[in-house]
PDB file of C-alpha atoms in Angstrom:
ATOM      1  CA  UNK A 849     -14.726   5.006 -21.348  1.00  0.00           C
ATOM      2  CA  UNK A 850     -12.979   8.387 -20.176  1.00  0.00           C
ATOM      3  CA  UNK A 851     -13.505   9.022 -16.519  1.00  0.00           C
ATOM      4  CA  UNK A 852     -16.333  11.465 -15.975  1.00  0.00           C
ATOM      5  CA  UNK A 853     -14.901  15.148 -15.950  1.00  0.00           C
ATOM      6  CA  UNK A 854     -11.925  14.159 -17.521  1.00  0.00           C
ATOM      7  CA  UNK A 855     -10.684  17.115 -19.999  1.00  0.00           C
ATOM      8  CA  UNK A 856      -8.726  15.872 -23.268  1.00  0.00           C
ATOM      9  CA  UNK A 857      -5.740  18.746 -23.927  1.00  0.00           C
ATOM     10  CA  UNK A 858      -3.396  19.151 -26.909  1.00  0.00           C
ATOM     11  CA  UNK A 859      -0.895  17.578 -24.800  1.00  0.00           C
ATOM     12  CA  UNK A 860      -3.084  14.581 -24.505  1.00  0.00           C
ATOM     13  CA  UNK A 861      -3.578  14.219 -28.105  1.00  0.00           C
ATOM     14  CA  UNK A 862       0.149  14.547 -29.220  1.00  0.00           C
ATOM     15  CA  UNK A 863       0.887  12.126 -26.408  1.00  0.00           C
ATOM     16  CA  UNK A 864      -1.993   9.702 -27.781  1.00  0.00           C
ATOM     17  CA  UNK A 865      -0.481  10.018 -31.520  1.00  0.00           C
ATOM     18  CA  UNK A 866       2.509   8.967 -30.102  1.00  0.00           C
ATOM     19  CA  UNK A 867       1.178   5.947 -28.688  1.00  0.00           C
ATOM     20  CA  UNK A 868      -0.691   5.065 -31.853  1.00  0.00           C
ATOM     21  CA  UNK A 869       2.510   5.309 -33.386  1.00  0.00           C
ATOM     22  CA  UNK A 870       4.701   2.990 -31.022  1.00  0.00           C
ATOM     23  CA  UNK A 871       1.854   0.377 -31.122  1.00  0.00           C
ATOM     24  CA  UNK A 872       1.279   0.318 -34.624  1.00  0.00           C
ATOM     25  CA  UNK A 873       4.840  -0.065 -35.085  1.00  0.00           C
ATOM     26  CA  UNK A 874       5.282  -2.948 -32.663  1.00  0.00           C
ATOM     27  CA  UNK A 875       2.314  -4.953 -34.450  1.00  0.00           C
ATOM     28  CA  UNK A 876       4.699  -5.069 -37.585  1.00  0.00           C
ATOM     29  CA  UNK A 877       7.374  -6.509 -35.464  1.00  0.00           C
ATOM     30  CA  UNK A 878       7.504 -10.318 -35.693  1.00  0.00           C
ATOM     31  CA  UNK A 879       7.189 -12.148 -32.025  1.00  0.00           C
ATOM     32  CA  UNK A 880      10.835 -13.442 -32.399  1.00  0.00           C
ATOM     33  CA  UNK A 881      12.080  -9.860 -33.545  1.00  0.00           C
ATOM     34  CA  UNK A 882      10.090  -8.438 -30.347  1.00  0.00           C
ATOM     35  CA  UNK A 883      11.758 -10.792 -27.986  1.00  0.00           C
ATOM     36  CA  UNK A 884      15.348 -10.423 -29.491  1.00  0.00           C
ATOM     37  CA  UNK A 885      14.991  -6.553 -29.262  1.00  0.00           C
ATOM     38  CA  UNK A 886      13.666  -7.340 -25.549  1.00  0.00           C
ATOM     39  CA  UNK A 887      16.854  -9.216 -24.827  1.00  0.00           C
ATOM     40  CA  UNK A 888      19.134  -6.642 -26.293  1.00  0.00           C
ATOM     41  CA  UNK A 889      17.617  -3.840 -24.524  1.00  0.00           C
ATOM     42  CA  UNK A 890      17.345  -5.711 -21.194  1.00  0.00           C
ATOM     43  CA  UNK A 891      20.957  -6.422 -21.376  1.00  0.00           C
ATOM     44  CA  UNK A 892      22.218  -2.680 -22.205  1.00  0.00           C
ATOM     45  CA  UNK A 893      19.734  -1.595 -19.447  1.00  0.00           C
ATOM     46  CA  UNK A 894      21.584  -3.996 -16.633  1.00  0.00           C
ATOM     47  CA  UNK A 895      25.088  -4.001 -18.008  1.00  0.00           C
ATOM     48  CA  UNK A 896      25.734  -0.648 -19.943  1.00  0.00           C
ATOM     49  CA  UNK A 897      23.409   1.746 -18.623  1.00  0.00           C
ATOM     50  CA  UNK A 898      23.228   0.156 -15.043  1.00  0.00           C
ATOM     51  CA  UNK A 899      19.508   1.589 -14.641  1.00  0.00           C
ATOM     52  CA  UNK A 900      18.606   0.586 -11.277  1.00  0.00           C
ATOM     53  CA  UNK A 901      21.168  -1.911 -11.208  1.00  0.00           C
ATOM     54  CA  UNK A 902      22.100  -1.056  -7.427  1.00  0.00           C
ATOM     55  CA  UNK A 903      18.376  -1.614  -6.320  1.00  0.00           C
ATOM     56  CA  UNK A 904      18.522  -5.038  -8.244  1.00  0.00           C
ATOM     57  CA  UNK A 905      21.671  -6.310  -6.879  1.00  0.00           C
ATOM     58  CA  UNK A 906      21.216  -5.234  -3.528  1.00  0.00           C
ATOM     59  CA  UNK A 907      17.769  -7.000  -3.308  1.00  0.00           C
ATOM     60  CA  UNK A 908      18.777 -10.127  -5.112  1.00  0.00           C
ATOM     61  CA  UNK A 909      21.848 -10.255  -2.761  1.00  0.00           C
ATOM     62  CA  UNK A 910      19.546 -10.337   0.251  1.00  0.00           C
ATOM     63  CA  UNK A 911      16.728 -12.313  -1.023  1.00  0.00           C
ATOM     64  CA  UNK A 912      18.588 -15.004  -2.865  1.00  0.00           C
ATOM     65  CA  UNK A 913      22.413 -14.628  -1.953  1.00  0.00           C
ATOM     66  CA  UNK A 914      22.560 -18.128  -0.040  1.00  0.00           C
ATOM     67  CA  UNK A 915      21.471 -19.751  -3.149  1.00  0.00           C
ATOM     68  CA  UNK A 916      23.027 -18.087  -6.170  1.00  0.00           C
ATOM     69  CA  UNK A 917      26.518 -16.887  -6.589  1.00  0.00           C
ATOM     70  CA  UNK A 918      27.414 -12.946  -7.441  1.00  0.00           C
ATOM     71  CA  UNK A 919      27.627 -14.376 -11.259  1.00  0.00           C
ATOM     72  CA  UNK A 920      24.420 -16.285 -11.072  1.00  0.00           C
ATOM     73  CA  UNK A 921      22.675 -13.194  -9.490  1.00  0.00           C
ATOM     74  CA  UNK A 922      23.980 -10.842 -12.274  1.00  0.00           C
ATOM     75  CA  UNK A 923      22.394 -13.328 -14.650  1.00  0.00           C
ATOM     76  CA  UNK A 924      19.123 -13.276 -12.931  1.00  0.00           C
ATOM     77  CA  UNK A 925      19.052  -9.447 -12.842  1.00  0.00           C
ATOM     78  CA  UNK A 926      19.808  -9.115 -16.497  1.00  0.00           C
ATOM     79  CA  UNK A 927      17.088 -11.642 -17.122  1.00  0.00           C
ATOM     80  CA  UNK A 928      14.835  -9.645 -14.879  1.00  0.00           C
ATOM     81  CA  UNK A 929      15.393  -6.543 -16.963  1.00  0.00           C
ATOM     82  CA  UNK A 930      14.838  -8.464 -20.251  1.00  0.00           C
ATOM     83  CA  UNK A 931      11.406  -9.818 -18.948  1.00  0.00           C
ATOM     84  CA  UNK A 932      10.420  -6.411 -17.775  1.00  0.00           C
ATOM     85  CA  UNK A 933      11.138  -5.032 -21.417  1.00  0.00           C
ATOM     86  CA  UNK A 934       9.296  -7.993 -22.925  1.00  0.00           C
ATOM     87  CA  UNK A 935       6.268  -7.547 -20.806  1.00  0.00           C
ATOM     88  CA  UNK A 936       5.817  -3.754 -21.663  1.00  0.00           C
ATOM     89  CA  UNK A 937       6.364  -4.692 -25.097  1.00  0.00           C
ATOM     90  CA  UNK A 938       3.382  -6.970 -24.887  1.00  0.00           C
ATOM     91  CA  UNK A 939       1.221  -4.649 -23.058  1.00  0.00           C
ATOM     92  CA  UNK A 940       1.789  -1.876 -25.517  1.00  0.00           C
ATOM     93  CA  UNK A 941       0.916  -4.371 -28.489  1.00  0.00           C
ATOM     94  CA  UNK A 942      -0.022  -7.935 -27.434  1.00  0.00           C
ATOM     95  CA  UNK A 943      -0.855  -9.097 -31.275  1.00  0.00           C
ATOM     96  CA  UNK A 944       2.280  -8.474 -33.236  1.00  0.00           C
ATOM     97  CA  UNK A 945       2.999 -10.336 -36.354  1.00  0.00           C
ATOM     98  CA  UNK A 946       3.677 -14.102 -35.435  1.00  0.00           C
ATOM     99  CA  UNK A 947       2.206 -13.525 -31.886  1.00  0.00           C
ATOM    100  CA  UNK A 948      -0.614 -16.347 -31.948  1.00  0.00           C
ATOM    101  CA  UNK A 949      -0.626 -18.073 -28.838  1.00  0.00           C
ATOM    102  CA  UNK A 950       2.029 -16.298 -26.539  1.00  0.00           C
ATOM    103  CA  UNK A 951      -0.272 -15.863 -23.912  1.00  0.00           C
ATOM    104  CA  UNK A 952      -2.860 -18.857 -24.047  1.00  0.00           C
ATOM    105  CA  UNK A 953      -0.990 -20.005 -20.711  1.00  0.00           C
ATOM    106  CA  UNK A 954      -0.652 -23.297 -22.406  1.00  0.00           C
ATOM    107  CA  UNK A 955       0.737 -24.900 -19.185  1.00  0.00           C
ATOM    108  CA  UNK A 956      -1.248 -24.711 -15.982  1.00  0.00           C
ATOM    109  CA  UNK A 957      -0.153 -25.816 -12.397  1.00  0.00           C
ATOM    110  CA  UNK A 958      -2.379 -26.297  -9.472  1.00  0.00           C
ATOM    111  CA  UNK A 959      -5.759 -25.784 -11.678  1.00  0.00           C
ATOM    112  CA  UNK A 960      -7.400 -28.911 -10.776  1.00  0.00           C
ATOM    113  CA  UNK A 961      -6.669 -28.555  -7.243  1.00  0.00           C
ATOM    114  CA  UNK A 962      -7.024 -25.054  -6.414  1.00  0.00           C
ATOM    115  CA  UNK A 963      -9.175 -23.211  -9.304  1.00  0.00           C
ATOM    116  CA  UNK A 964     -11.287 -25.779 -10.931  1.00  0.00           C
ATOM    117  CA  UNK A 965     -13.548 -26.605  -7.528  1.00  0.00           C
ATOM    118  CA  UNK A 966     -14.581 -22.827  -7.506  1.00  0.00           C
ATOM    119  CA  UNK A 967     -15.661 -23.136 -11.200  1.00  0.00           C
ATOM    120  CA  UNK A 968     -17.402 -26.441 -10.525  1.00  0.00           C
ATOM    121  CA  UNK A 969     -19.463 -24.954  -7.797  1.00  0.00           C
ATOM    122  CA  UNK A 970     -19.992 -21.385  -9.464  1.00  0.00           C
ATOM    123  CA  UNK A 971     -18.209 -19.663  -6.626  1.00  0.00           C
ATOM    124  CA  UNK A 972     -15.790 -16.654  -6.809  1.00  0.00           C
ATOM    125  CA  UNK A 973     -12.527 -15.637  -5.169  1.00  0.00           C
ATOM    126  CA  UNK A 974     -10.248 -12.796  -4.754  1.00  0.00           C
ATOM    127  CA  UNK A 975      -7.348 -13.233  -7.189  1.00  0.00           C
ATOM    128  CA  UNK A 976      -4.199 -11.980  -5.803  1.00  0.00           C
ATOM    129  CA  UNK A 977      -1.165 -11.672  -8.354  1.00  0.00           C
ATOM    130  CA  UNK A 978       2.095  -9.811  -8.496  1.00  0.00           C
ATOM    131  CA  UNK A 979       4.506  -8.348 -10.884  1.00  0.00           C
ATOM    132  CA  UNK A 980       6.110 -11.661 -11.960  1.00  0.00           C
ATOM    133  CA  UNK A 981       6.339 -12.831 -15.696  1.00  0.00           C
ATOM    134  CA  UNK A 982       3.538 -11.059 -17.066  1.00  0.00           C
ATOM    135  CA  UNK A 983       0.763 -10.410 -14.818  1.00  0.00           C
ATOM    136  CA  UNK A 984      -1.531  -8.979 -17.470  1.00  0.00           C
ATOM    137  CA  UNK A 985      -2.009 -12.318 -19.192  1.00  0.00           C
ATOM    138  CA  UNK A 986      -4.158 -13.449 -16.403  1.00  0.00           C
ATOM    139  CA  UNK A 987      -7.098 -11.924 -18.444  1.00  0.00           C
ATOM    140  CA  UNK A 988      -6.529 -14.981 -20.744  1.00  0.00           C
ATOM    141  CA  UNK A 989      -8.146 -17.144 -18.007  1.00  0.00           C
ATOM    142  CA  UNK A 990     -11.461 -15.474 -18.224  1.00  0.00           C
ATOM    143  CA  UNK A 991     -11.804 -16.123 -21.936  1.00  0.00           C
ATOM    144  CA  UNK A 992     -10.961 -19.438 -21.845  1.00  0.00           C
ATOM    145  CA  UNK A 993     -12.589 -20.452 -18.684  1.00  0.00           C
ATOM    146  CA  UNK A 994     -15.759 -18.497 -19.100  1.00  0.00           C
ATOM    147  CA  UNK A 995     -14.658 -16.159 -15.800  1.00  0.00           C
ATOM    148  CA  UNK A 996     -15.923 -13.001 -15.512  1.00  0.00           C
ATOM    149  CA  UNK A 997     -12.359 -11.303 -14.560  1.00  0.00           C
ATOM    150  CA  UNK A 998     -12.301  -7.549 -13.113  1.00  0.00           C
ATOM    151  CA  UNK A 999      -8.849  -6.205 -12.507  1.00  0.00           C
ATOM    152  CA  UNK A1000      -8.276  -3.548 -10.211  1.00  0.00           C
ATOM    153  CA  UNK A1001      -6.014  -0.697 -11.588  1.00  0.00           C
ATOM    154  CA  UNK A1002      -5.358   2.959 -11.544  1.00  0.00           C
ATOM    155  CA  UNK A1003      -6.553   4.975 -14.432  1.00  0.00           C
ATOM    156  CA  UNK A1004      -3.779   6.486 -16.721  1.00  0.00           C
ATOM    157  CA  UNK A1005      -3.210  10.254 -16.764  1.00  0.00           C
ATOM    158  CA  UNK A1006      -3.931  10.574 -20.586  1.00  0.00           C
ATOM    159  CA  UNK A1007      -7.543   9.585 -21.024  1.00  0.00           C
ATOM    160  CA  UNK A1008      -7.167   8.726 -24.721  1.00  0.00           C
ATOM    161  CA  UNK A1009      -4.201   6.325 -23.799  1.00  0.00           C
ATOM    162  CA  UNK A1010      -6.431   5.284 -21.170  1.00  0.00           C
ATOM    163  CA  UNK A1011      -9.370   4.422 -23.347  1.00  0.00           C
ATOM    164  CA  UNK A1012      -7.000   2.744 -25.697  1.00  0.00           C
ATOM    165  CA  UNK A1013      -5.648   0.418 -23.043  1.00  0.00           C
ATOM    166  CA  UNK A1014      -9.010  -0.394 -21.643  1.00  0.00           C
ATOM    167  CA  UNK A1015     -10.390  -1.415 -25.129  1.00  0.00           C
ATOM    168  CA  UNK A1016      -7.120  -3.601 -25.778  1.00  0.00           C
ATOM    169  CA  UNK A1017      -7.760  -5.152 -22.216  1.00  0.00           C
ATOM    170  CA  UNK A1018     -11.375  -5.889 -22.920  1.00  0.00           C
ATOM    171  CA  UNK A1019     -10.509  -7.722 -26.137  1.00  0.00           C
ATOM    172  CA  UNK A1020      -8.461  -9.945 -24.067  1.00  0.00           C
ATOM    173  CA  UNK A1021     -11.512 -10.649 -21.839  1.00  0.00           C
ATOM    174  CA  UNK A1022     -10.203  -8.551 -18.867  1.00  0.00           C
ATOM    175  CA  UNK A1023     -12.683  -6.074 -17.330  1.00  0.00           C
ATOM    176  CA  UNK A1024     -10.876  -3.093 -15.362  1.00  0.00           C
ATOM    177  CA  UNK A1025     -12.056  -1.544 -12.279  1.00  0.00           C
ATOM    178  CA  UNK A1026     -10.473   2.011 -12.226  1.00  0.00           C
ATOM    179  CA  UNK A1027     -10.226   3.025  -8.554  1.00  0.00           C
ATOM    180  CA  UNK A1028      -9.991   6.834  -8.076  1.00  0.00           C
ATOM    181  CA  UNK A1029     -11.992   7.652  -4.776  1.00  0.00           C
ATOM    182  CA  UNK A1030     -14.593   4.665  -3.834  1.00  0.00           C
ATOM    183  CA  UNK A1031     -13.871   1.106  -3.291  1.00  0.00           C
ATOM    184  CA  UNK A1032     -17.520   0.130  -3.624  1.00  0.00           C
ATOM    185  CA  UNK A1033     -16.797  -0.840  -7.281  1.00  0.00           C
ATOM    186  CA  UNK A1034     -14.759  -3.705  -6.327  1.00  0.00           C
ATOM    187  CA  UNK A1035     -17.413  -4.678  -3.605  1.00  0.00           C
ATOM    188  CA  UNK A1036     -19.942  -4.431  -6.194  1.00  0.00           C
ATOM    189  CA  UNK A1037     -18.227  -6.684  -8.721  1.00  0.00           C
ATOM    190  CA  UNK A1038     -17.594  -9.466  -6.222  1.00  0.00           C
ATOM    191  CA  UNK A1039     -21.037  -9.352  -5.121  1.00  0.00           C
ATOM    192  CA  UNK A1040     -21.825  -9.779  -8.863  1.00  0.00           C
ATOM    193  CA  UNK A1041     -19.837 -13.016  -8.785  1.00  0.00           C
ATOM    194  CA  UNK A1042     -17.041 -11.777 -10.720  1.00  0.00           C
ATOM    195  CA  UNK A1043     -13.530 -12.755  -9.858  1.00  0.00           C
ATOM    196  CA  UNK A1044     -11.666  -9.550  -8.610  1.00  0.00           C
ATOM    197  CA  UNK A1045      -7.884  -9.578  -9.352  1.00  0.00           C
ATOM    198  CA  UNK A1046      -5.385  -7.490  -7.768  1.00  0.00           C
ATOM    199  CA  UNK A1047      -1.726  -7.001  -7.978  1.00  0.00           C
ATOM    200  CA  UNK A1048      -0.311  -7.019  -4.042  1.00  0.00           C
ATOM    201  CA  UNK A1049       3.602  -7.068  -3.797  1.00  0.00           C
ATOM    202  CA  UNK A1050       4.567  -3.283  -4.247  1.00  0.00           C
ATOM    203  CA  UNK A1051       5.726  -1.026  -1.487  1.00  0.00           C
ATOM    204  CA  UNK A1052       2.775   0.464   0.012  1.00  0.00           C
ATOM    205  CA  UNK A1053       4.301   2.634   2.210  1.00  0.00           C
ATOM    206  CA  UNK A1054       2.803   3.921   5.628  1.00  0.00           C
ATOM    207  CA  UNK A1055      -0.637   2.359   4.098  1.00  0.00           C
ATOM    208  CA  UNK A1056       0.391  -1.073   4.125  1.00  0.00           C
ATOM    209  CA  UNK A1057       0.919  -3.711   6.764  1.00  0.00           C
ATOM    210  CA  UNK A1058       4.455  -5.231   7.523  1.00  0.00           C
ATOM    211  CA  UNK A1059       4.578  -8.835   6.817  1.00  0.00           C
ATOM    212  CA  UNK A1060       7.869 -10.985   6.370  1.00  0.00           C
ATOM    213  CA  UNK A1061       8.986 -11.281   2.496  1.00  0.00           C
ATOM    214  CA  UNK A1062      12.409 -13.136   2.320  1.00  0.00           C
ATOM    215  CA  UNK A1063      13.051 -12.676   6.171  1.00  0.00           C
ATOM    216  CA  UNK A1064      12.652  -9.020   5.963  1.00  0.00           C
ATOM    217  CA  UNK A1065       9.600  -6.647   6.838  1.00  0.00           C
ATOM    218  CA  UNK A1066       7.938  -5.558   3.782  1.00  0.00           C
ATOM    219  CA  UNK A1067       5.138  -2.780   3.625  1.00  0.00           C
ATOM    220  CA  UNK A1068       2.110  -4.654   1.583  1.00  0.00           C
ATOM    221  CA  UNK A1069      -1.276  -3.623   0.317  1.00  0.00           C
ATOM    222  CA  UNK A1070      -3.863  -5.386   2.579  1.00  0.00           C
ATOM    223  CA  UNK A1071      -6.675  -4.992  -0.181  1.00  0.00           C
ATOM    224  CA  UNK A1072      -6.999  -8.752  -0.973  1.00  0.00           C
ATOM    225  CA  UNK A1073      -7.303  -9.356   2.624  1.00  0.00           C
ATOM    226  CA  UNK A1074      -9.703  -6.574   3.372  1.00  0.00           C
ATOM    227  CA  UNK A1075     -11.979  -7.365   0.633  1.00  0.00           C
ATOM    228  CA  UNK A1076     -11.979 -11.431   1.470  1.00  0.00           C
ATOM    229  CA  UNK A1077     -12.670 -10.494   5.235  1.00  0.00           C
ATOM    230  CA  UNK A1078     -15.503  -8.025   4.185  1.00  0.00           C
ATOM    231  CA  UNK A1079     -17.151 -10.451   1.647  1.00  0.00           C
ATOM    232  CA  UNK A1080     -16.033 -13.508   3.515  1.00  0.00           C
ATOM    233  CA  UNK A1081     -14.449 -15.133   0.353  1.00  0.00           C
ATOM    234  CA  UNK A1082     -11.210 -16.570  -0.314  1.00  0.00           C
ATOM    235  CA  UNK A1083      -7.924 -15.137  -1.891  1.00  0.00           C
ATOM    236  CA  UNK A1084      -6.527 -17.304  -4.534  1.00  0.00           C
ATOM    237  CA  UNK A1085      -2.774 -16.670  -5.168  1.00  0.00           C
ATOM    238  CA  UNK A1086      -2.085 -16.865  -9.242  1.00  0.00           C
ATOM    239  CA  UNK A1087       0.790 -15.928 -10.991  1.00  0.00           C
ATOM    240  CA  UNK A1088       1.848 -16.116 -14.697  1.00  0.00           C
ATOM    241  CA  UNK A1089       5.506 -17.215 -15.066  1.00  0.00           C
ATOM    242  CA  UNK A1090       7.831 -17.584 -17.922  1.00  0.00           C
ATOM    243  CA  UNK A1091       8.190 -21.032 -20.058  1.00  0.00           C
ATOM    244  CA  UNK A1092      11.971 -21.164 -20.675  1.00  0.00           C
ATOM    245  CA  UNK A1093      11.225 -21.927 -24.549  1.00  0.00           C
ATOM    246  CA  UNK A1094      11.907 -19.838 -27.698  1.00  0.00           C
ATOM    247  CA  UNK A1095       8.855 -18.042 -27.549  1.00  0.00           C
ATOM    248  CA  UNK A1096       8.567 -17.135 -23.897  1.00  0.00           C
ATOM    249  CA  UNK A1097       5.361 -18.359 -23.320  1.00  0.00           C
ATOM    250  CA  UNK A1098       3.487 -18.246 -20.386  1.00  0.00           C
ATOM    251  CA  UNK A1099       1.928 -20.513 -17.557  1.00  0.00           C
ATOM    252  CA  UNK A1100      -0.207 -19.933 -14.632  1.00  0.00           C
ATOM    253  CA  UNK A1101       0.375 -21.217 -11.205  1.00  0.00           C
ATOM    254  CA  UNK A1102      -2.426 -21.358  -8.686  1.00  0.00           C
ATOM    255  CA  UNK A1103      -1.458 -21.536  -4.981  1.00  0.00           C
ATOM    256  CA  UNK A1104      -3.935 -22.972  -2.521  1.00  0.00           C
ATOM    257  CA  UNK A1105      -6.713 -20.622  -1.623  1.00  0.00           C
ATOM    258  CA  UNK A1106      -6.386 -18.700   1.697  1.00  0.00           C
ATOM    259  CA  UNK A1107      -9.574 -18.692   3.321  1.00  0.00           C
ATOM    260  CA  UNK A1108     -10.706 -15.939   6.036  1.00  0.00           C
ATOM    261  CA  UNK A1109     -11.890 -16.856   9.535  1.00  0.00           C
ATOM    262  CA  UNK A1110     -15.094 -14.836  10.477  1.00  0.00           C
ATOM    263  CA  UNK A1111     -14.514 -15.410  13.904  1.00  0.00           C
ATOM    264  CA  UNK A1112     -11.310 -13.899  13.981  1.00  0.00           C
ATOM    265  CA  UNK A1113     -10.238 -10.315  14.783  1.00  0.00           C
ATOM    266  CA  UNK A1114     -10.536  -8.524  11.607  1.00  0.00           C
ATOM    267  CA  UNK A1115      -7.010  -6.807  11.912  1.00  0.00           C
ATOM    268  CA  UNK A1116      -5.535 -10.102  12.776  1.00  0.00           C
ATOM    269  CA  UNK A1117      -6.980 -11.744   9.706  1.00  0.00           C
ATOM    270  CA  UNK A1118      -5.977  -9.023   7.187  1.00  0.00           C
ATOM    271  CA  UNK A1119      -2.348  -9.444   8.123  1.00  0.00           C
ATOM    272  CA  UNK A1120      -2.459 -13.366   8.511  1.00  0.00           C
ATOM    273  CA  UNK A1121      -3.989 -13.315   4.908  1.00  0.00           C
ATOM    274  CA  UNK A1122      -1.515 -10.831   3.652  1.00  0.00           C
ATOM    275  CA  UNK A1123       1.266 -12.739   4.997  1.00  0.00           C
ATOM    276  CA  UNK A1124       0.129 -16.096   3.636  1.00  0.00           C
ATOM    277  CA  UNK A1125      -0.151 -14.450  -0.109  1.00  0.00           C
ATOM    278  CA  UNK A1126       3.087 -12.876   0.310  1.00  0.00           C
ATOM    279  CA  UNK A1127       4.684 -15.963   1.211  1.00  0.00           C
ATOM    280  CA  UNK A1128       2.865 -17.726  -1.826  1.00  0.00           C
ATOM    281  CA  UNK A1129       4.689 -15.422  -3.932  1.00  0.00           C
ATOM    282  CA  UNK A1130       8.127 -15.907  -2.323  1.00  0.00           C
ATOM    283  CA  UNK A1131       7.990 -19.459  -3.125  1.00  0.00           C
ATOM    284  CA  UNK A1132       6.928 -18.742  -6.720  1.00  0.00           C
ATOM    285  CA  UNK A1133       9.818 -16.224  -6.830  1.00  0.00           C
ATOM    286  CA  UNK A1134      12.544 -18.686  -5.868  1.00  0.00           C
ATOM    287  CA  UNK A1135      11.366 -21.035  -8.435  1.00  0.00           C
ATOM    288  CA  UNK A1136      11.544 -18.190 -11.127  1.00  0.00           C
ATOM    289  CA  UNK A1137      13.802 -15.585  -9.831  1.00  0.00           C
ATOM    290  CA  UNK A1138      14.499 -14.104 -13.282  1.00  0.00           C
ATOM    291  CA  UNK A1139      10.762 -13.560 -13.780  1.00  0.00           C
ATOM    292  CA  UNK A1140      10.593 -11.227 -10.877  1.00  0.00           C
ATOM    293  CA  UNK A1141      10.242  -7.187 -11.054  1.00  0.00           C
ATOM    294  CA  UNK A1142      13.585  -6.818  -8.970  1.00  0.00           C
ATOM    295  CA  UNK A1143      13.689  -3.132 -10.157  1.00  0.00           C
ATOM    296  CA  UNK A1144      11.097  -2.076  -7.588  1.00  0.00           C
ATOM    297  CA  UNK A1145      12.363  -1.300  -4.036  1.00  0.00           C
ATOM    298  CA  UNK A1146      10.287  -3.771  -2.320  1.00  0.00           C
ATOM    299  CA  UNK A1147      11.806  -3.232   0.911  1.00  0.00           C
ATOM    300  CA  UNK A1148      11.808   0.619   0.744  1.00  0.00           C
ATOM    301  CA  UNK A1149       9.312   1.098   3.682  1.00  0.00           C
ATOM    302  CA  UNK A1150      10.500  -0.181   7.041  1.00  0.00           C
ATOM    303  CA  UNK A1151       8.863  -0.462  10.426  1.00  0.00           C
ATOM    304  CA  UNK A1152       9.494   2.841  12.166  1.00  0.00           C
ATOM    305  CA  UNK A1153      11.732   1.192  14.959  1.00  0.00           C
ATOM    306  CA  UNK A1154      14.237   0.170  12.693  1.00  0.00           C
ATOM    307  CA  UNK A1155      14.661   3.541  10.707  1.00  0.00           C
ATOM    308  CA  UNK A1156      16.345   1.764   7.817  1.00  0.00           C
ATOM    309  CA  UNK A1157      15.606   1.518   4.204  1.00  0.00           C
ATOM    310  CA  UNK A1158      17.084  -0.306   1.399  1.00  0.00           C
ATOM    311  CA  UNK A1159      18.083   0.391  -2.061  1.00  0.00           C
ATOM    312  CA  UNK A1160      18.593   4.047  -3.609  1.00  0.00           C
ATOM    313  CA  UNK A1161      16.366   6.046  -6.060  1.00  0.00           C
TER     314      UNK A1161
END
């Protein structure tokens, strides 16, 4: 499964041994213990170590300052860290003791209106998701609904760890399209009627298109819109968020599909579709603010004419 030409070194083997130790150890931790540890670690990250706290606080103040007080935003920032730690644990070890059903997406919103029509007609879509809740859990959609789901991801630097992650994702019904040079693998997957999933909410630097996100220009990867236009299939915004219960279960929210207009200029359509799926994410974040990955400097890259950046490294 390792990429062709990838050489395994002694360093890779040592790292892989550590990876196996961590995944094996987490498997012995009950689900509730994992949640408790994630909550404690996230609290320490935010309040004690203050890791990326300046970035979190600044972005929360800008995006949600009108709705939440400073104390409320701090609680959101802490919970965001806690969700990030728990999501990392779930990624490393998705099957710990007492974990059955944590990712079964027991609640679905918008499925009948926006997703099921595609399944009934045998058509596919480009799924666009984001770093909110646990985005990896979308793989369960493929297993439950019989959808061939292929997620776009960069390969890990360590080929042994990379193969372990690929096997774990495959067991959960998620094929991974590892992009290194050519994008043809994405086009081939979509033409084979697979649902291609992309994560599209991180700063794309100068390679992105600037769209509005909470009232500020945000450089956003145009990949989902590009492939939608090229293949003439819609983009379906889909986000996994946490249910506010003791098990931190997940639900998936489907938003209205965004259809490309084949008669419109390609560049204009790419920006329009990118703007629409970004605003769909914004609406979900406003409902579930503590689930979002506020650690990332979302507005780091700004249009050249402003010459401003937000946050600090």
